[in-house]
């Protein structure tokens, strides 16, 4: 069945005001500080085609979600992490708000967000909307929107982005990437899905080959997902689970990642006839078993057995013995009156959390206290 998500995404919605001719204004001398977000492709590990370099004198910047962690010395494990700087005083904050550049405002946004200072965030957001009025060159627009994302203001970031109409090619790829970040942060799933589809067309890369970052871990590594899986998530959030499931089912992958994708597709395709769901699950089972992911195999067999499928139940019970999954075996056998003896054995076998090896084995026993006497006092 051919897939086209555009109709589902755009039906009943106004046209998106994100096209137009780009401004051609020379970057200001302060561009070196303002242009950090343009390293979105390289710093975030996106697999898009190479893009043109910014104008001379403005280094390629990096978005807030992807700023590389500073290099650590060999004995970094033995060192304690430095303490966070103290919160800006009211006087220092007022000075940054009045005359600070984007880099200083970005630091103030992060500090205020960490401290949950809502009033300061509101003031910073208002300042960021007016610090660089249109027209501005693309590096300034991207840097301004990037800092607004640090300031928990995705809608305001979108407002700043819409001040610039990017030209086709490298400019539009960078602009669309940040538009997707802003839309996703603001839970604007319609605009996020549109940005992904346009990013695919502009970059010439299939969504399944486009890797987008979601967050940076404390150790500096990125949590990323493919653009196709993100598009499916946006479609599901908009109320189109069937289209999202078909999208995932058609984009097959080998190995464990492919099995996980098919598992997600089956969950979304709840209205698919049982034989077709069973076929998808069989493919996922083969890939998960080949990868030795027995926990996933057990989950897939549970899903298959619920179709219902007696064959899947029998396979699930055999797998329980192989992977020492007494609980999984008990879950399915307890529904069989003829297996009462085995169910009792499993219930005895299933250990208490306080038994050796249990997750609460090392926790102290909380005294319950002496129950009150029911004998009346003389």
mmCIF file of C-alpha atoms in Angstrom:
data_model
loop_
_atom_site.group_PDB
_atom_site.id
_atom_site.type_symbol
_atom_site.label_atom_id
_atom_site.label_comp_id
_atom_site.label_asym_id
_atom_site.label_seq_id
_atom_site.Cartn_x
_atom_site.Cartn_y
_atom_site.Cartn_z
ATOM 1 C CA UNK A 1 0.000 0.000 0.000
ATOM 2 C CA UNK A 2 1.753 3.256 -1.070
ATOM 3 C CA UNK A 3 2.346 5.728 1.711
ATOM 4 C CA UNK A 4 1.876 9.462 1.601
ATOM 5 C CA UNK A 5 1.846 11.258 4.905
ATOM 6 C CA UNK A 6 1.640 14.739 3.422
ATOM 7 C CA UNK A 7 -2.117 14.575 2.906
ATOM 8 C CA UNK A 8 -2.672 13.451 6.476
ATOM 9 C CA UNK A 9 -0.330 16.078 7.834
ATOM 10 C CA UNK A 10 -1.625 19.045 5.866
ATOM 11 C CA UNK A 11 -5.345 18.242 5.695
ATOM 12 C CA UNK A 12 -7.406 21.046 7.120
ATOM 13 C CA UNK A 13 -4.394 23.166 8.058
ATOM 14 C CA UNK A 14 -3.273 26.544 6.757
ATOM 15 C CA UNK A 15 -0.265 26.945 4.540
ATOM 16 C CA UNK A 16 3.038 27.177 6.338
ATOM 17 C CA UNK A 17 4.709 30.603 6.126
ATOM 18 C CA UNK A 18 8.245 29.313 5.840
ATOM 19 C CA UNK A 19 9.199 29.968 2.245
ATOM 20 C CA UNK A 20 10.593 33.080 0.655
ATOM 21 C CA UNK A 21 13.649 34.829 -0.562
ATOM 22 C CA UNK A 22 16.546 34.952 1.893
ATOM 23 C CA UNK A 23 17.977 38.235 3.076
ATOM 24 C CA UNK A 24 21.471 38.971 1.941
ATOM 25 C CA UNK A 25 22.882 41.193 4.673
ATOM 26 C CA UNK A 26 26.562 41.018 5.525
ATOM 27 C CA UNK A 27 27.264 39.532 8.983
ATOM 28 C CA UNK A 28 28.167 41.946 11.752
ATOM 29 C CA UNK A 29 31.572 41.842 13.490
ATOM 30 C CA UNK A 30 29.864 40.209 16.443
ATOM 31 C CA UNK A 31 28.961 37.254 14.281
ATOM 32 C CA UNK A 32 31.761 35.177 15.781
ATOM 33 C CA UNK A 33 29.828 35.027 19.055
ATOM 34 C CA UNK A 34 26.395 34.823 17.470
ATOM 35 C CA UNK A 35 26.860 32.070 14.929
ATOM 36 C CA UNK A 36 27.221 28.939 17.043
ATOM 37 C CA UNK A 37 24.089 27.042 15.936
ATOM 38 C CA UNK A 38 25.143 26.428 12.314
ATOM 39 C CA UNK A 39 27.204 23.297 13.091
ATOM 40 C CA UNK A 40 23.959 21.414 13.444
ATOM 41 C CA UNK A 41 24.834 18.824 10.848
ATOM 42 C CA UNK A 42 28.379 18.010 11.904
ATOM 43 C CA UNK A 43 28.137 18.435 15.660
ATOM 44 C CA UNK A 44 24.902 16.476 15.952
ATOM 45 C CA UNK A 45 26.007 13.682 13.678
ATOM 46 C CA UNK A 46 23.288 14.257 11.087
ATOM 47 C CA UNK A 47 23.729 12.232 7.946
ATOM 48 C CA UNK A 48 22.698 14.984 5.574
ATOM 49 C CA UNK A 49 24.768 16.084 2.580
ATOM 50 C CA UNK A 50 27.558 18.528 3.236
ATOM 51 C CA UNK A 51 26.464 22.134 3.393
ATOM 52 C CA UNK A 52 28.150 25.348 2.400
ATOM 53 C CA UNK A 53 30.318 27.154 4.942
ATOM 54 C CA UNK A 54 29.136 30.449 6.446
ATOM 55 C CA UNK A 55 30.504 33.750 5.322
ATOM 56 C CA UNK A 56 34.107 34.563 6.127
ATOM 57 C CA UNK A 57 34.660 35.794 9.637
ATOM 58 C CA UNK A 58 31.738 33.798 11.084
ATOM 59 C CA UNK A 59 32.657 30.336 12.359
ATOM 60 C CA UNK A 60 30.210 27.500 11.894
ATOM 61 C CA UNK A 61 28.235 27.433 15.150
ATOM 62 C CA UNK A 62 26.603 24.609 17.024
ATOM 63 C CA UNK A 63 23.053 24.234 18.388
ATOM 64 C CA UNK A 64 22.414 24.200 22.093
ATOM 65 C CA UNK A 65 21.417 20.532 22.157
ATOM 66 C CA UNK A 66 24.714 19.466 20.673
ATOM 67 C CA UNK A 67 27.494 21.541 22.150
ATOM 68 C CA UNK A 68 30.417 19.211 22.504
ATOM 69 C CA UNK A 69 31.584 18.361 25.989
ATOM 70 C CA UNK A 70 34.990 19.852 26.835
ATOM 71 C CA UNK A 71 37.976 17.597 26.549
ATOM 72 C CA UNK A 72 38.826 15.811 29.787
ATOM 73 C CA UNK A 73 42.277 14.917 31.065
ATOM 74 C CA UNK A 74 43.281 11.275 31.410
ATOM 75 C CA UNK A 75 42.628 11.363 35.130
ATOM 76 C CA UNK A 76 39.173 12.881 34.707
ATOM 77 C CA UNK A 77 37.570 9.974 36.532
ATOM 78 C CA UNK A 78 39.519 10.863 39.662
ATOM 79 C CA UNK A 79 38.519 14.515 39.536
ATOM 80 C CA UNK A 80 35.300 15.881 40.885
ATOM 81 C CA UNK A 81 33.139 17.906 38.538
ATOM 82 C CA UNK A 82 33.317 21.651 39.183
ATOM 83 C CA UNK A 83 30.435 23.217 41.019
ATOM 84 C CA UNK A 84 27.918 25.221 39.034
ATOM 85 C CA UNK A 85 28.523 28.994 39.187
ATOM 86 C CA UNK A 86 26.352 30.838 41.671
ATOM 87 C CA UNK A 87 23.125 32.384 40.460
ATOM 88 C CA UNK A 88 23.560 35.877 39.059
ATOM 89 C CA UNK A 89 22.775 38.651 41.485
ATOM 90 C CA UNK A 90 19.884 40.944 40.651
ATOM 91 C CA UNK A 91 22.319 43.669 39.603
ATOM 92 C CA UNK A 92 24.384 41.336 37.398
ATOM 93 C CA UNK A 93 21.243 39.872 35.857
ATOM 94 C CA UNK A 94 19.900 43.345 35.067
ATOM 95 C CA UNK A 95 23.197 44.225 33.366
ATOM 96 C CA UNK A 96 23.119 41.052 31.222
ATOM 97 C CA UNK A 97 19.502 41.737 30.342
ATOM 98 C CA UNK A 98 20.338 45.311 29.315
ATOM 99 C CA UNK A 99 23.585 44.891 27.377
ATOM 100 C CA UNK A 100 24.480 41.201 27.190
ATOM 101 C CA UNK A 101 25.148 39.507 23.844
ATOM 102 C CA UNK A 102 23.625 36.201 22.775
ATOM 103 C CA UNK A 103 26.320 34.147 24.449
ATOM 104 C CA UNK A 104 25.771 35.884 27.791
ATOM 105 C CA UNK A 105 21.998 35.640 27.434
ATOM 106 C CA UNK A 106 22.313 31.952 26.641
ATOM 107 C CA UNK A 107 24.278 31.343 29.852
ATOM 108 C CA UNK A 108 21.694 33.323 31.829
ATOM 109 C CA UNK A 109 18.877 31.289 30.240
ATOM 110 C CA UNK A 110 20.485 27.989 31.158
ATOM 111 C CA UNK A 111 21.179 29.115 34.704
ATOM 112 C CA UNK A 112 17.649 30.455 35.165
ATOM 113 C CA UNK A 113 16.141 27.296 33.694
ATOM 114 C CA UNK A 114 18.212 25.075 36.007
ATOM 115 C CA UNK A 115 17.102 27.183 38.983
ATOM 116 C CA UNK A 116 13.494 27.289 37.703
ATOM 117 C CA UNK A 117 13.438 31.087 37.862
ATOM 118 C CA UNK A 118 10.326 31.653 35.772
ATOM 119 C CA UNK A 119 10.287 35.451 35.996
ATOM 120 C CA UNK A 120 13.895 35.692 34.848
ATOM 121 C CA UNK A 121 13.162 33.326 31.977
ATOM 122 C CA UNK A 122 10.227 35.509 30.935
ATOM 123 C CA UNK A 123 12.394 38.628 30.912
ATOM 124 C CA UNK A 124 15.152 36.869 28.963
ATOM 125 C CA UNK A 125 12.664 35.589 26.395
ATOM 126 C CA UNK A 126 11.325 39.098 25.826
ATOM 127 C CA UNK A 127 14.850 40.452 25.436
ATOM 128 C CA UNK A 128 15.777 37.734 22.947
ATOM 129 C CA UNK A 129 12.789 38.636 20.775
ATOM 130 C CA UNK A 130 14.048 42.204 20.379
ATOM 131 C CA UNK A 131 17.838 41.935 20.564
ATOM 132 C CA UNK A 132 18.252 41.447 16.800
ATOM 133 C CA UNK A 133 15.251 42.866 14.909
ATOM 134 C CA UNK A 134 14.745 41.850 11.293
ATOM 135 C CA UNK A 135 16.349 41.821 8.836
ATOM 136 C CA UNK A 136 19.372 39.788 9.967
ATOM 137 C CA UNK A 137 21.682 37.291 8.226
ATOM 138 C CA UNK A 138 20.982 33.593 8.660
ATOM 139 C CA UNK A 139 23.746 32.929 11.257
ATOM 140 C CA UNK A 140 22.267 35.584 13.563
ATOM 141 C CA UNK A 141 18.717 34.280 13.075
ATOM 142 C CA UNK A 142 19.751 30.704 13.863
ATOM 143 C CA UNK A 143 21.797 31.737 16.889
ATOM 144 C CA UNK A 144 18.939 33.845 18.221
ATOM 145 C CA UNK A 145 16.418 30.996 17.815
ATOM 146 C CA UNK A 146 18.854 28.525 19.369
ATOM 147 C CA UNK A 147 19.208 30.623 22.536
ATOM 148 C CA UNK A 148 15.417 30.924 22.770
ATOM 149 C CA UNK A 149 15.254 27.126 22.815
ATOM 150 C CA UNK A 150 17.711 27.168 25.734
ATOM 151 C CA UNK A 151 15.334 29.662 27.349
ATOM 152 C CA UNK A 152 12.370 27.254 27.117
ATOM 153 C CA UNK A 153 10.663 29.353 24.461
ATOM 154 C CA UNK A 154 10.052 27.163 21.382
ATOM 155 C CA UNK A 155 7.176 29.319 20.095
ATOM 156 C CA UNK A 156 9.325 32.432 20.291
ATOM 157 C CA UNK A 157 12.144 30.550 18.539
ATOM 158 C CA UNK A 158 9.731 29.773 15.704
ATOM 159 C CA UNK A 159 8.780 33.466 15.534
ATOM 160 C CA UNK A 160 12.421 34.434 15.076
ATOM 161 C CA UNK A 161 12.955 31.736 12.430
ATOM 162 C CA UNK A 162 9.965 32.981 10.459
ATOM 163 C CA UNK A 163 11.629 36.370 10.088
ATOM 164 C CA UNK A 164 13.967 34.802 7.509
ATOM 165 C CA UNK A 165 13.107 33.124 4.222
ATOM 166 C CA UNK A 166 15.976 30.696 3.515
ATOM 167 C CA UNK A 167 17.252 30.145 0.000
ATOM 168 C CA UNK A 168 17.199 26.631 -1.441
ATOM 169 C CA UNK A 169 20.123 24.381 -0.585
ATOM 170 C CA UNK A 170 22.403 24.633 2.418
ATOM 171 C CA UNK A 171 20.591 27.579 3.984
ATOM 172 C CA UNK A 172 17.237 25.834 3.890
ATOM 173 C CA UNK A 173 18.660 22.586 5.311
ATOM 174 C CA UNK A 174 20.047 24.451 8.327
ATOM 175 C CA UNK A 175 16.870 26.474 8.766
ATOM 176 C CA UNK A 176 14.582 23.435 8.525
ATOM 177 C CA UNK A 177 16.672 21.505 11.014
ATOM 178 C CA UNK A 178 16.256 24.215 13.636
ATOM 179 C CA UNK A 179 12.572 24.585 12.733
ATOM 180 C CA UNK A 180 12.086 20.890 13.493
ATOM 181 C CA UNK A 181 13.832 21.307 16.853
ATOM 182 C CA UNK A 182 11.615 24.252 17.761
ATOM 183 C CA UNK A 183 8.411 22.515 16.640
ATOM 184 C CA UNK A 184 9.297 19.286 18.457
ATOM 185 C CA UNK A 185 10.192 21.179 21.644
ATOM 186 C CA UNK A 186 6.835 22.968 21.469
ATOM 187 C CA UNK A 187 4.930 19.731 20.739
ATOM 188 C CA UNK A 188 3.754 21.226 17.444
ATOM 189 C CA UNK A 189 3.568 17.839 15.745
ATOM 190 C CA UNK A 190 2.054 19.127 12.501
ATOM 191 C CA UNK A 191 4.844 21.603 11.882
ATOM 192 C CA UNK A 192 7.494 19.132 13.081
ATOM 193 C CA UNK A 193 6.278 16.502 10.603
ATOM 194 C CA UNK A 194 6.255 19.052 7.776
ATOM 195 C CA UNK A 195 9.795 20.141 8.640
ATOM 196 C CA UNK A 196 11.006 16.526 8.452
ATOM 197 C CA UNK A 197 9.389 15.937 5.057
ATOM 198 C CA UNK A 198 10.812 19.191 3.686
ATOM 199 C CA UNK A 199 14.217 18.393 5.159
ATOM 200 C CA UNK A 200 14.152 15.088 3.287
ATOM 201 C CA UNK A 201 13.301 16.786 0.002
ATOM 202 C CA UNK A 202 15.807 19.586 0.449
ATOM 203 C CA UNK A 203 18.699 17.392 1.584
ATOM 204 C CA UNK A 204 18.025 14.570 -0.864
ATOM 205 C CA UNK A 205 18.415 11.995 1.927
ATOM 206 C CA UNK A 206 15.707 9.435 2.805
ATOM 207 C CA UNK A 207 14.265 10.003 6.260
ATOM 208 C CA UNK A 208 15.505 6.586 7.348
ATOM 209 C CA UNK A 209 19.042 7.741 6.596
ATOM 210 C CA UNK A 210 18.642 11.007 8.490
ATOM 211 C CA UNK A 211 19.693 10.826 12.136
ATOM 212 C CA UNK A 212 18.459 13.571 14.437
ATOM 213 C CA UNK A 213 19.553 14.148 18.044
ATOM 214 C CA UNK A 214 17.044 14.168 20.874
ATOM 215 C CA UNK A 215 19.245 15.009 23.838
ATOM 216 C CA UNK A 216 22.792 14.884 25.148
ATOM 217 C CA UNK A 217 23.639 12.558 28.017
ATOM 218 C CA UNK A 218 25.753 13.670 30.951
ATOM 219 C CA UNK A 219 28.760 11.834 29.476
ATOM 220 C CA UNK A 220 28.489 13.936 26.305
ATOM 221 C CA UNK A 221 27.066 11.232 24.012
ATOM 222 C CA UNK A 222 23.937 11.901 21.982
ATOM 223 C CA UNK A 223 20.604 10.122 22.069
ATOM 224 C CA UNK A 224 19.475 10.047 18.438
ATOM 225 C CA UNK A 225 16.686 8.561 16.333
ATOM 226 C CA UNK A 226 16.101 8.275 12.634
ATOM 227 C CA UNK A 227 13.975 10.918 10.972
ATOM 228 C CA UNK A 228 11.538 8.234 9.820
ATOM 229 C CA UNK A 229 10.876 7.025 13.371
ATOM 230 C CA UNK A 230 10.459 10.617 14.533
ATOM 231 C CA UNK A 231 7.976 11.277 11.731
ATOM 232 C CA UNK A 232 6.011 8.200 12.829
ATOM 233 C CA UNK A 233 5.968 9.562 16.389
ATOM 234 C CA UNK A 234 4.623 12.922 15.197
ATOM 235 C CA UNK A 235 1.955 11.205 13.083
ATOM 236 C CA UNK A 236 0.861 9.037 16.004
ATOM 237 C CA UNK A 237 0.642 12.113 18.238
ATOM 238 C CA UNK A 238 -1.572 13.801 15.624
ATOM 239 C CA UNK A 239 -3.986 10.882 15.686
ATOM 240 C CA UNK A 240 -2.746 8.929 12.647
ATOM 241 C CA UNK A 241 -1.479 5.645 14.175
ATOM 242 C CA UNK A 242 -2.306 3.568 11.096
ATOM 243 C CA UNK A 243 -0.261 5.798 8.789
ATOM 244 C CA UNK A 244 2.587 5.825 11.309
ATOM 245 C CA UNK A 245 2.514 2.030 11.568
ATOM 246 C CA UNK A 246 2.474 1.557 7.787
ATOM 247 C CA UNK A 247 5.414 3.926 7.479
ATOM 248 C CA UNK A 248 7.465 1.853 9.937
ATOM 249 C CA UNK A 249 6.371 -1.514 8.518
ATOM 250 C CA UNK A 250 7.411 -0.537 4.987
ATOM 251 C CA UNK A 251 10.859 0.718 6.028
ATOM 252 C CA UNK A 252 12.444 -2.591 6.991
ATOM 253 C CA UNK A 253 15.778 -2.817 8.771
ATOM 254 C CA UNK A 254 17.887 -5.869 9.590
ATOM 255 C CA UNK A 255 18.907 -6.967 13.061
ATOM 256 C CA UNK A 256 17.711 -5.848 16.456
ATOM 257 C CA UNK A 257 16.780 -2.313 15.386
ATOM 258 C CA UNK A 258 14.550 -3.770 12.674
ATOM 259 C CA UNK A 259 12.834 -6.061 15.176
ATOM 260 C CA UNK A 260 12.151 -3.129 17.502
ATOM 261 C CA UNK A 261 10.749 -1.110 14.604
ATOM 262 C CA UNK A 262 8.389 -3.929 13.609
ATOM 263 C CA UNK A 263 7.280 -4.298 17.219
ATOM 264 C CA UNK A 264 6.360 -0.609 17.246
ATOM 265 C CA UNK A 265 4.588 -0.953 13.892
ATOM 266 C CA UNK A 266 2.447 -3.844 15.148
ATOM 267 C CA UNK A 267 1.485 -1.835 18.230
ATOM 268 C CA UNK A 268 0.337 1.024 15.987
ATOM 269 C CA UNK A 269 -1.498 -1.219 13.512
ATOM 270 C CA UNK A 270 -4.064 -2.434 16.025
ATOM 271 C CA UNK A 271 -6.770 -2.650 13.332
ATOM 272 C CA UNK A 272 -4.651 -4.745 10.957
ATOM 273 C CA UNK A 273 -6.081 -8.255 10.402
ATOM 274 C CA UNK A 274 -4.565 -10.864 12.703
ATOM 275 C CA UNK A 275 -2.811 -12.851 9.912
ATOM 276 C CA UNK A 276 -0.954 -9.740 8.724
ATOM 277 C CA UNK A 277 0.044 -8.744 12.257
ATOM 278 C CA UNK A 278 1.202 -12.314 12.833
ATOM 279 C CA UNK A 279 3.401 -12.151 9.714
ATOM 280 C CA UNK A 280 5.047 -8.933 10.920
ATOM 281 C CA UNK A 281 5.635 -10.470 14.345
ATOM 282 C CA UNK A 282 7.212 -13.571 12.787
ATOM 283 C CA UNK A 283 9.720 -11.412 10.931
ATOM 284 C CA UNK A 284 10.484 -9.485 14.107
ATOM 285 C CA UNK A 285 10.903 -12.744 16.042
ATOM 286 C CA UNK A 286 13.422 -14.078 13.532
ATOM 287 C CA UNK A 287 15.488 -10.881 13.718
ATOM 288 C CA UNK A 288 15.342 -10.673 17.519
ATOM 289 C CA UNK A 289 16.302 -14.334 17.920
ATOM 290 C CA UNK A 290 19.202 -13.944 15.480
ATOM 291 C CA UNK A 291 20.432 -11.025 17.604
ATOM 292 C CA UNK A 292 20.086 -13.063 20.811
ATOM 293 C CA UNK A 293 17.620 -10.531 22.250
ATOM 294 C CA UNK A 294 15.616 -13.081 24.233
ATOM 295 C CA UNK A 295 13.820 -10.511 26.326
ATOM 296 C CA UNK A 296 12.464 -8.942 23.137
ATOM 297 C CA UNK A 297 11.610 -12.403 21.795
ATOM 298 C CA UNK A 298 9.531 -13.001 24.934
ATOM 299 C CA UNK A 299 7.707 -9.676 24.479
ATOM 300 C CA UNK A 300 6.972 -10.442 20.823
ATOM 301 C CA UNK A 301 5.668 -13.922 21.680
ATOM 302 C CA UNK A 302 3.427 -12.394 24.353
ATOM 303 C CA UNK A 303 1.997 -10.056 21.721
ATOM 304 C CA UNK A 304 1.589 -12.897 19.242
ATOM 305 C CA UNK A 305 -0.054 -15.178 21.791
ATOM 306 C CA UNK A 306 -2.622 -12.478 22.544
ATOM 307 C CA UNK A 307 -3.877 -12.450 18.911
ATOM 308 C CA UNK A 308 -4.765 -15.254 20.057
ATOM 309 C CA UNK A 309 -2.387 -17.984 18.907
ATOM 310 C CA UNK A 310 -2.021 -21.370 20.603
ATOM 311 C CA UNK A 311 1.194 -21.946 18.676
ATOM 312 C CA UNK A 312 2.641 -18.720 20.079
ATOM 313 C CA UNK A 313 1.638 -19.709 23.618
ATOM 314 C CA UNK A 314 3.416 -23.048 23.231
ATOM 315 C CA UNK A 315 6.544 -21.309 21.909
ATOM 316 C CA UNK A 316 6.374 -18.787 24.749
ATOM 317 C CA UNK A 317 6.245 -21.565 27.341
ATOM 318 C CA UNK A 318 9.227 -23.338 25.752
ATOM 319 C CA UNK A 319 11.190 -20.066 25.734
ATOM 320 C CA UNK A 320 10.398 -19.520 29.427
ATOM 321 C CA UNK A 321 12.226 -22.733 30.257
ATOM 322 C CA UNK A 322 15.221 -21.780 28.133
ATOM 323 C CA UNK A 323 15.691 -18.324 29.625
ATOM 324 C CA UNK A 324 14.617 -19.214 33.196
ATOM 325 C CA UNK A 325 11.546 -16.995 33.010
ATOM 326 C CA UNK A 326 9.351 -18.532 35.687
ATOM 327 C CA UNK A 327 7.152 -15.449 35.869
ATOM 328 C CA UNK A 328 6.470 -15.495 32.114
ATOM 329 C CA UNK A 329 5.570 -19.187 32.271
ATOM 330 C CA UNK A 330 3.324 -18.571 35.296
ATOM 331 C CA UNK A 331 1.487 -15.735 33.510
ATOM 332 C CA UNK A 332 0.355 -18.029 30.695
ATOM 333 C CA UNK A 333 -0.147 -21.283 32.639
ATOM 334 C CA UNK A 334 -2.313 -19.715 35.331
ATOM 335 C CA UNK A 335 -5.092 -19.454 32.718
ATOM 336 C CA UNK A 336 -5.000 -23.232 32.154
ATOM 337 C CA UNK A 337 -6.989 -25.204 34.775
ATOM 338 C CA UNK A 338 -5.141 -28.408 33.840
ATOM 339 C CA UNK A 339 -1.791 -26.864 34.821
ATOM 340 C CA UNK A 340 -2.688 -26.111 38.446
ATOM 341 C CA UNK A 341 0.133 -28.276 39.863
ATOM 342 C CA UNK A 342 2.772 -26.580 37.704
ATOM 343 C CA UNK A 343 1.359 -23.154 38.544
ATOM 344 C CA UNK A 344 1.760 -23.952 42.238
ATOM 345 C CA UNK A 345 5.373 -25.022 41.683
ATOM 346 C CA UNK A 346 6.085 -21.757 39.852
ATOM 347 C CA UNK A 347 4.485 -19.707 42.614
ATOM 348 C CA UNK A 348 6.794 -21.396 45.139
ATOM 349 C CA UNK A 349 9.758 -20.864 42.809
ATOM 350 C CA UNK A 350 9.078 -17.175 42.268
ATOM 351 C CA UNK A 351 11.227 -15.601 44.967
ATOM 352 C CA UNK A 352 10.377 -12.736 47.204
ATOM 353 C CA UNK A 353 12.159 -9.430 46.462
ATOM 354 C CA UNK A 354 13.875 -9.882 49.840
ATOM 355 C CA UNK A 355 15.298 -13.303 48.948
ATOM 356 C CA UNK A 356 19.007 -13.481 47.928
ATOM 357 C CA UNK A 357 19.332 -11.920 44.486
ATOM 358 C CA UNK A 358 16.087 -9.982 44.807
ATOM 359 C CA UNK A 359 16.074 -6.239 44.246
ATOM 360 C CA UNK A 360 15.209 -5.613 47.937
ATOM 361 C CA UNK A 361 17.535 -8.227 49.422
ATOM 362 C CA UNK A 362 19.885 -5.665 50.966
ATOM 363 C CA UNK A 363 17.220 -3.327 52.314
ATOM 364 C CA UNK A 364 16.643 -3.335 56.076
ATOM 365 C CA UNK A 365 13.423 -4.839 57.304
ATOM 366 C CA UNK A 366 11.129 -2.117 58.550
ATOM 367 C CA UNK A 367 9.730 -3.113 61.941
ATOM 368 C CA UNK A 368 5.995 -3.204 61.961
ATOM 369 C CA UNK A 369 5.794 -2.662 65.727
ATOM 370 C CA UNK A 370 3.964 -4.638 68.367
ATOM 371 C CA UNK A 371 0.272 -4.900 67.594
ATOM 372 C CA UNK A 372 -1.910 -3.285 70.207
ATOM 373 C CA UNK A 373 -3.315 -5.606 72.841
ATOM 374 C CA UNK A 374 -6.981 -6.367 72.592
ATOM 375 C CA UNK A 375 -7.147 -7.142 76.322
ATOM 376 C CA UNK A 376 -8.549 -4.214 78.272
ATOM 377 C CA UNK A 377 -6.333 -2.660 80.910
ATOM 378 C CA UNK A 378 -7.243 -3.422 84.487
#
